[in-house]
PDB file of N, CA and C in Angstrom:
ATOM      1  N   ASN A   1      10.273  12.736  -8.714  1.00  0.00           N
ATOM      2  CA  ASN A   1       9.356  11.591  -8.791  1.00  0.00           C
ATOM      3  C   ASN A   1       9.765  10.493  -7.798  1.00  0.00           C
ATOM      4  N   GLN A   2      11.055  10.306  -7.623  1.00  0.00           N
ATOM      5  CA  GLN A   2      11.554   9.316  -6.655  1.00  0.00           C
ATOM      6  C   GLN A   2      11.082   9.665  -5.248  1.00  0.00           C
ATOM      7  N   ARG A   3      11.141  10.949  -4.913  1.00  0.00           N
ATOM      8  CA  ARG A   3      10.719  11.399  -3.584  1.00  0.00           C
ATOM      9  C   ARG A   3       9.219  11.177  -3.401  1.00  0.00           C
ATOM     10  N   GLU A   4       8.457  11.465  -4.442  1.00  0.00           N
ATOM     11  CA  GLU A   4       7.009  11.278  -4.401  1.00  0.00           C
ATOM     12  C   GLU A   4       6.657   9.803  -4.200  1.00  0.00           C
ATOM     13  N   THR A   5       7.354   8.919  -4.903  1.00  0.00           N
ATOM     14  CA  THR A   5       7.125   7.487  -4.773  1.00  0.00           C
ATOM     15  C   THR A   5       7.448   7.021  -3.355  1.00  0.00           C
ATOM     16  N   GLN A   6       8.538   7.523  -2.799  1.00  0.00           N
ATOM     17  CA  GLN A   6       8.913   7.158  -1.433  1.00  0.00           C
ATOM     18  C   GLN A   6       7.820   7.576  -0.456  1.00  0.00           C
ATOM     19  N   MET A   7       7.253   8.765  -0.674  1.00  0.00           N
ATOM     20  CA  MET A   7       6.181   9.251   0.185  1.00  0.00           C
ATOM     21  C   MET A   7       4.969   8.328   0.072  1.00  0.00           C
ATOM     22  N   ASP A   8       4.633   7.912  -1.138  1.00  0.00           N
ATOM     23  CA  ASP A   8       3.519   6.990  -1.333  1.00  0.00           C
ATOM     24  C   ASP A   8       3.716   5.730  -0.503  1.00  0.00           C
ATOM     25  N   TRP A   9       4.929   5.195  -0.514  1.00  0.00           N
ATOM     26  CA  TRP A   9       5.190   3.949   0.209  1.00  0.00           C
ATOM     27  C   TRP A   9       5.171   4.148   1.712  1.00  0.00           C
ATOM     28  N   ASN A  10       5.551   5.330   2.178  1.00  0.00           N
ATOM     29  CA  ASN A  10       5.430   5.618   3.606  1.00  0.00           C
ATOM     30  C   ASN A  10       3.966   5.601   4.028  1.00  0.00           C
ATOM     31  N   ILE A  11       3.121   6.167   3.190  1.00  0.00           N
ATOM     32  CA  ILE A  11       1.684   6.193   3.467  1.00  0.00           C
ATOM     33  C   ILE A  11       1.120   4.776   3.409  1.00  0.00           C
ATOM     34  N   ILE A  12       1.507   4.034   2.399  1.00  0.00           N
ATOM     35  CA  ILE A  12       1.022   2.660   2.240  1.00  0.00           C
ATOM     36  C   ILE A  12       1.424   1.808   3.435  1.00  0.00           C
ATOM     37  N   GLU A  13       2.643   1.954   3.875  1.00  0.00           N
ATOM     38  CA  GLU A  13       3.091   1.180   5.033  1.00  0.00           C
ATOM     39  C   GLU A  13       2.225   1.488   6.249  1.00  0.00           C
ATOM     40  N   GLY A  14       1.876   2.749   6.425  1.00  0.00           N
ATOM     41  CA  GLY A  14       1.043   3.143   7.552  1.00  0.00           C
ATOM     42  C   GLY A  14      -0.387   2.652   7.457  1.00  0.00           C
ATOM     43  N   LYS A  15      -0.869   2.476   6.223  1.00  0.00           N
ATOM     44  CA  LYS A  15      -2.257   2.061   6.008  1.00  0.00           C
ATOM     45  C   LYS A  15      -2.358   0.621   5.505  1.00  0.00           C
ATOM     46  N   TRP A  16      -1.310  -0.166   5.697  1.00  0.00           N
ATOM     47  CA  TRP A  16      -1.250  -1.491   5.091  1.00  0.00           C
ATOM     48  C   TRP A  16      -2.438  -2.364   5.428  1.00  0.00           C
ATOM     49  N   LYS A  17      -2.912  -2.313   6.669  1.00  0.00           N
ATOM     50  CA  LYS A  17      -4.024  -3.185   7.062  1.00  0.00           C
ATOM     51  C   LYS A  17      -5.240  -2.947   6.180  1.00  0.00           C
ATOM     52  N   GLU A  18      -5.534  -1.677   5.874  1.00  0.00           N
ATOM     53  CA  GLU A  18      -6.687  -1.393   5.022  1.00  0.00           C
ATOM     54  C   GLU A  18      -6.382  -1.573   3.533  1.00  0.00           C
ATOM     55  N   LEU A  19      -5.125  -1.444   3.135  1.00  0.00           N
ATOM     56  CA  LEU A  19      -4.767  -1.565   1.717  1.00  0.00           C
ATOM     57  C   LEU A  19      -4.450  -2.999   1.300  1.00  0.00           C
ATOM     58  N   LYS A  20      -4.271  -3.863   2.283  1.00  0.00           N
ATOM     59  CA  LYS A  20      -3.916  -5.255   1.997  1.00  0.00           C
ATOM     60  C   LYS A  20      -4.948  -5.918   1.088  1.00  0.00           C
ATOM     61  N   GLY A  21      -6.215  -5.610   1.288  1.00  0.00           N
ATOM     62  CA  GLY A  21      -7.271  -6.167   0.432  1.00  0.00           C
ATOM     63  C   GLY A  21      -7.121  -5.734  -1.014  1.00  0.00           C
ATOM     64  N   HIS A  22      -6.720  -4.488  -1.218  1.00  0.00           N
ATOM     65  CA  HIS A  22      -6.489  -3.998  -2.582  1.00  0.00           C
ATOM     66  C   HIS A  22      -5.304  -4.719  -3.215  1.00  0.00           C
ATOM     67  N   ALA A  23      -4.287  -4.981  -2.418  1.00  0.00           N
ATOM     68  CA  ALA A  23      -3.122  -5.715  -2.913  1.00  0.00           C
ATOM     69  C   ALA A  23      -3.540  -7.135  -3.286  1.00  0.00           C
ATOM     70  N   ARG A  24      -4.399  -7.739  -2.489  1.00  0.00           N
ATOM     71  CA  ARG A  24      -4.877  -9.097  -2.758  1.00  0.00           C
ATOM     72  C   ARG A  24      -5.652  -9.135  -4.074  1.00  0.00           C
ATOM     73  N   GLU A  25      -6.465  -8.091  -4.326  1.00  0.00           N
ATOM     74  CA  GLU A  25      -7.212  -8.015  -5.592  1.00  0.00           C
ATOM     75  C   GLU A  25      -6.260  -7.898  -6.779  1.00  0.00           C
ATOM     76  N   GLN A  26      -5.226  -7.101  -6.614  1.00  0.00           N
ATOM     77  CA  GLN A  26      -4.263  -6.875  -7.700  1.00  0.00           C
ATOM     78  C   GLN A  26      -3.410  -8.109  -7.971  1.00  0.00           C
ATOM     79  N   TRP A  27      -2.954  -8.756  -6.908  1.00  0.00           N
ATOM     80  CA  TRP A  27      -2.035  -9.891  -7.030  1.00  0.00           C
ATOM     81  C   TRP A  27      -2.613 -11.095  -6.305  1.00  0.00           C
ATOM     82  N   GLY A  28      -3.536 -11.773  -6.947  1.00  0.00           N
ATOM     83  CA  GLY A  28      -4.249 -12.891  -6.343  1.00  0.00           C
ATOM     84  C   GLY A  28      -3.387 -14.093  -5.981  1.00  0.00           C
ATOM     85  N   LYS A  29      -2.204 -14.184  -6.555  1.00  0.00           N
ATOM     86  CA  LYS A  29      -1.334 -15.321  -6.239  1.00  0.00           C
ATOM     87  C   LYS A  29      -0.678 -15.184  -4.862  1.00  0.00           C
ATOM     88  N   LEU A  30      -0.684 -13.980  -4.306  1.00  0.00           N
ATOM     89  CA  LEU A  30      -0.072 -13.776  -2.994  1.00  0.00           C
ATOM     90  C   LEU A  30      -1.046 -14.208  -1.906  1.00  0.00           C
ATOM     91  N   THR A  31      -0.568 -14.996  -0.975  1.00  0.00           N
ATOM     92  CA  THR A  31      -1.414 -15.485   0.110  1.00  0.00           C
ATOM     93  C   THR A  31      -1.558 -14.413   1.191  1.00  0.00           C
ATOM     94  N   ASP A  32      -2.526 -14.616   2.072  1.00  0.00           N
ATOM     95  CA  ASP A  32      -2.709 -13.695   3.196  1.00  0.00           C
ATOM     96  C   ASP A  32      -1.435 -13.616   4.036  1.00  0.00           C
ATOM     97  N   ASP A  33      -0.806 -14.766   4.255  1.00  0.00           N
ATOM     98  CA  ASP A  33       0.430 -14.789   5.038  1.00  0.00           C
ATOM     99  C   ASP A  33       1.532 -13.978   4.355  1.00  0.00           C
ATOM    100  N   GLU A  34       1.630 -14.114   3.049  1.00  0.00           N
ATOM    101  CA  GLU A  34       2.653 -13.364   2.310  1.00  0.00           C
ATOM    102  C   GLU A  34       2.378 -11.868   2.368  1.00  0.00           C
ATOM    103  N   LEU A  35       1.110 -11.498   2.239  1.00  0.00           N
ATOM    104  CA  LEU A  35       0.764 -10.079   2.321  1.00  0.00           C
ATOM    105  C   LEU A  35       1.034  -9.548   3.726  1.00  0.00           C
ATOM    106  N   GLU A  36       0.807 -10.373   4.720  1.00  0.00           N
ATOM    107  CA  GLU A  36       1.112  -9.998   6.096  1.00  0.00           C
ATOM    108  C   GLU A  36       2.616  -9.775   6.253  1.00  0.00           C
ATOM    109  N   GLU A  37       3.395 -10.651   5.624  1.00  0.00           N
ATOM    110  CA  GLU A  37       4.854 -10.554   5.645  1.00  0.00           C
ATOM    111  C   GLU A  37       5.343  -9.269   4.972  1.00  0.00           C
ATOM    112  N   VAL A  38       4.684  -8.882   3.877  1.00  0.00           N
ATOM    113  CA  VAL A  38       5.056  -7.667   3.144  1.00  0.00           C
ATOM    114  C   VAL A  38       4.932  -6.451   4.061  1.00  0.00           C
ATOM    115  N   GLY A  39       3.835  -6.374   4.799  1.00  0.00           N
ATOM    116  CA  GLY A  39       3.661  -5.300   5.777  1.00  0.00           C
ATOM    117  C   GLY A  39       3.740  -3.893   5.220  1.00  0.00           C
ATOM    118  N   GLY A  40       3.457  -3.735   3.929  1.00  0.00           N
ATOM    119  CA  GLY A  40       3.486  -2.404   3.323  1.00  0.00           C
ATOM    120  C   GLY A  40       4.865  -1.959   2.877  1.00  0.00           C
ATOM    121  N   LYS A  41       5.843  -2.829   2.982  1.00  0.00           N
ATOM    122  CA  LYS A  41       7.212  -2.475   2.586  1.00  0.00           C
ATOM    123  C   LYS A  41       7.421  -2.817   1.110  1.00  0.00           C
ATOM    124  N   LYS A  42       7.830  -1.811   0.361  1.00  0.00           N
ATOM    125  CA  LYS A  42       7.987  -1.969  -1.079  1.00  0.00           C
ATOM    126  C   LYS A  42       8.967  -3.083  -1.432  1.00  0.00           C
ATOM    127  N   ASP A  43      10.122  -3.118  -0.784  1.00  0.00           N
ATOM    128  CA  ASP A  43      11.127  -4.115  -1.154  1.00  0.00           C
ATOM    129  C   ASP A  43      10.612  -5.534  -0.941  1.00  0.00           C
ATOM    130  N   ARG A  44       9.822  -5.727   0.098  1.00  0.00           N
ATOM    131  CA  ARG A  44       9.257  -7.058   0.350  1.00  0.00           C
ATOM    132  C   ARG A  44       8.216  -7.419  -0.705  1.00  0.00           C
ATOM    133  N   LEU A  45       7.393  -6.439  -1.075  1.00  0.00           N
ATOM    134  CA  LEU A  45       6.393  -6.691  -2.116  1.00  0.00           C
ATOM    135  C   LEU A  45       7.069  -7.012  -3.439  1.00  0.00           C
ATOM    136  N   VAL A  46       8.086  -6.262  -3.785  1.00  0.00           N
ATOM    137  CA  VAL A  46       8.823  -6.498  -5.029  1.00  0.00           C
ATOM    138  C   VAL A  46       9.385  -7.922  -5.040  1.00  0.00           C
ATOM    139  N   GLY A  47       9.954  -8.358  -3.927  1.00  0.00           N
ATOM    140  CA  GLY A  47      10.486  -9.714  -3.832  1.00  0.00           C
ATOM    141  C   GLY A  47       9.418 -10.772  -4.024  1.00  0.00           C
ATOM    142  N   LYS A  48       8.240 -10.563  -3.412  1.00  0.00           N
ATOM    143  CA  LYS A  48       7.139 -11.524  -3.560  1.00  0.00           C
ATOM    144  C   LYS A  48       6.640 -11.557  -4.998  1.00  0.00           C
ATOM    145  N   LEU A  49       6.584 -10.406  -5.648  1.00  0.00           N
ATOM    146  CA  LEU A  49       6.134 -10.363  -7.045  1.00  0.00           C
ATOM    147  C   LEU A  49       7.115 -11.103  -7.947  1.00  0.00           C
ATOM    148  N   GLN A  50       8.386 -10.977  -7.652  1.00  0.00           N
ATOM    149  CA  GLN A  50       9.389 -11.702  -8.428  1.00  0.00           C
ATOM    150  C   GLN A  50       9.216 -13.215  -8.236  1.00  0.00           C
ATOM    151  N   GLN A  51       9.015 -13.636  -7.003  1.00  0.00           N
ATOM    152  CA  GLN A  51       8.854 -15.066  -6.707  1.00  0.00           C
ATOM    153  C   GLN A  51       7.597 -15.636  -7.350  1.00  0.00           C
ATOM    154  N   LYS A  52       6.467 -14.993  -7.127  1.00  0.00           N
ATOM    155  CA  LYS A  52       5.164 -15.559  -7.521  1.00  0.00           C
ATOM    156  C   LYS A  52       4.845 -15.365  -9.000  1.00  0.00           C
ATOM    157  N   TYR A  53       5.280 -14.243  -9.559  1.00  0.00           N
ATOM    158  CA  TYR A  53       4.908 -13.918 -10.933  1.00  0.00           C
ATOM    159  C   TYR A  53       6.070 -14.012 -11.911  1.00  0.00           C
ATOM    160  N   GLY A  54       7.277 -14.217 -11.401  1.00  0.00           N
ATOM    161  CA  GLY A  54       8.435 -14.355 -12.284  1.00  0.00           C
ATOM    162  C   GLY A  54       8.872 -13.062 -12.946  1.00  0.00           C
ATOM    163  N   TYR A  55       8.486 -11.932 -12.355  1.00  0.00           N
ATOM    164  CA  TYR A  55       8.905 -10.638 -12.904  1.00  0.00           C
ATOM    165  C   TYR A  55      10.391 -10.421 -12.649  1.00  0.00           C
ATOM    166  N   ALA A  56      11.026  -9.714 -13.582  1.00  0.00           N
ATOM    167  CA  ALA A  56      12.382  -9.225 -13.341  1.00  0.00           C
ATOM    168  C   ALA A  56      12.291  -8.141 -12.268  1.00  0.00           C
ATOM    169  N   ALA A  57      13.392  -7.835 -11.624  1.00  0.00           N
ATOM    170  CA  ALA A  57      13.390  -6.868 -10.522  1.00  0.00           C
ATOM    171  C   ALA A  57      12.813  -5.518 -10.946  1.00  0.00           C
ATOM    172  N   ASP A  58      13.233  -5.005 -12.103  1.00  0.00           N
ATOM    173  CA  ASP A  58      12.748  -3.683 -12.521  1.00  0.00           C
ATOM    174  C   ASP A  58      11.261  -3.714 -12.866  1.00  0.00           C
ATOM    175  N   GLU A  59      10.786  -4.814 -13.416  1.00  0.00           N
ATOM    176  CA  GLU A  59       9.360  -4.961 -13.732  1.00  0.00           C
ATOM    177  C   GLU A  59       8.535  -5.012 -12.439  1.00  0.00           C
ATOM    178  N   ALA A  60       8.975  -5.788 -11.469  1.00  0.00           N
ATOM    179  CA  ALA A  60       8.271  -5.886 -10.186  1.00  0.00           C
ATOM    180  C   ALA A  60       8.258  -4.533  -9.490  1.00  0.00           C
ATOM    181  N   ASP A  61       9.362  -3.833  -9.544  1.00  0.00           N
ATOM    182  CA  ASP A  61       9.472  -2.509  -8.931  1.00  0.00           C
ATOM    183  C   ASP A  61       8.489  -1.536  -9.583  1.00  0.00           C
ATOM    184  N   ARG A  62       8.443  -1.550 -10.906  1.00  0.00           N
ATOM    185  CA  ARG A  62       7.547  -0.652 -11.645  1.00  0.00           C
ATOM    186  C   ARG A  62       6.090  -0.954 -11.314  1.00  0.00           C
ATOM    187  N   ARG A  63       5.735  -2.225 -11.299  1.00  0.00           N
ATOM    188  CA  ARG A  63       4.351  -2.604 -11.004  1.00  0.00           C
ATOM    189  C   ARG A  63       3.950  -2.239  -9.581  1.00  0.00           C
ATOM    190  N   ALA A  64       4.872  -2.403  -8.646  1.00  0.00           N
ATOM    191  CA  ALA A  64       4.596  -2.024  -7.261  1.00  0.00           C
ATOM    192  C   ALA A  64       4.362  -0.518  -7.170  1.00  0.00           C
ATOM    193  N   ASP A  65       5.189   0.270  -7.856  1.00  0.00           N
ATOM    194  CA  ASP A  65       5.015   1.724  -7.842  1.00  0.00           C
ATOM    195  C   ASP A  65       3.716   2.151  -8.516  1.00  0.00           C
ATOM    196  N   GLU A  66       3.353   1.497  -9.615  1.00  0.00           N
ATOM    197  CA  GLU A  66       2.086   1.812 -10.282  1.00  0.00           C
ATOM    198  C   GLU A  66       0.918   1.541  -9.349  1.00  0.00           C
ATOM    199  N   TRP A  67       0.968   0.418  -8.650  1.00  0.00           N
ATOM    200  CA  TRP A  67      -0.085   0.076  -7.704  1.00  0.00           C
ATOM    201  C   TRP A  67      -0.151   1.120  -6.588  1.00  0.00           C
ATOM    202  N   ALA A  68       1.018   1.512  -6.070  1.00  0.00           N
ATOM    203  CA  ALA A  68       1.077   2.520  -5.007  1.00  0.00           C
ATOM    204  C   ALA A  68       0.459   3.834  -5.472  1.00  0.00           C
ATOM    205  N   GLN A  69       0.753   4.206  -6.699  1.00  0.00           N
ATOM    206  CA  GLN A  69       0.207   5.442  -7.269  1.00  0.00           C
ATOM    207  C   GLN A  69      -1.320   5.362  -7.338  1.00  0.00           C
ATOM    208  N   GLN A  70      -1.844   4.220  -7.748  1.00  0.00           N
ATOM    209  CA  GLN A  70      -3.298   4.031  -7.808  1.00  0.00           C
ATOM    210  C   GLN A  70      -3.921   4.161  -6.418  1.00  0.00           C
ATOM    211  N   GLN A  71      -3.273   3.604  -5.422  1.00  0.00           N
ATOM    212  CA  GLN A  71      -3.804   3.675  -4.055  1.00  0.00           C
ATOM    213  C   GLN A  71      -3.803   5.119  -3.569  1.00  0.00           C
ATOM    214  N   ASP A  72      -2.739   5.829  -3.890  1.00  0.00           N
ATOM    215  CA  ASP A  72      -2.608   7.228  -3.498  1.00  0.00           C
ATOM    216  C   ASP A  72      -3.722   8.070  -4.130  1.00  0.00           C
ATOM    217  N   GLU A  73      -3.957   7.852  -5.428  1.00  0.00           N
ATOM    218  CA  GLU A  73      -4.995   8.592  -6.129  1.00  0.00           C
ATOM    219  C   GLU A  73      -6.372   8.249  -5.606  1.00  0.00           C
ATOM    220  N   ALA A  74      -6.589   6.982  -5.272  1.00  0.00           N
ATOM    221  CA  ALA A  74      -7.897   6.539  -4.751  1.00  0.00           C
ATOM    222  C   ALA A  74      -8.194   7.175  -3.402  1.00  0.00           C
ATOM    223  N   THR A  75      -7.177   7.398  -2.592  1.00  0.00           N
ATOM    224  CA  THR A  75      -7.417   7.979  -1.263  1.00  0.00           C
ATOM    225  C   THR A  75      -7.640   9.483  -1.337  1.00  0.00           C
ATOM    226  N   LYS A  76      -7.228  10.089  -2.436  1.00  0.00           N
ATOM    227  CA  LYS A  76      -7.407  11.545  -2.596  1.00  0.00           C
ATOM    228  C   LYS A  76      -8.787  11.908  -3.135  1.00  0.00           C
ATOM    229  N   THR A  77      -9.467  10.946  -3.749  1.00  0.00           N
ATOM    230  CA  THR A  77     -10.767  11.266  -4.363  1.00  0.00           C
ATOM    231  C   THR A  77     -11.903  11.026  -3.406  1.00  0.00           C
TER     232      THR A  77
END
């Protein structure tokens, strides 16, 4: 599962420009500049979620992975 999640994030990083809007819908507190800064990198997104939403590290990590999984499934259908 760890390998699968890593693959999802590689894909997300490559498609960040088109997925950024989906991230904005999911996490409305993140600004365009912050999403630009994230650049599809999981660790950066996790950090922003911790800052803006006050999530603990493991909670932010889990939510980022859940979002990535949703994006992956949406692109397959």
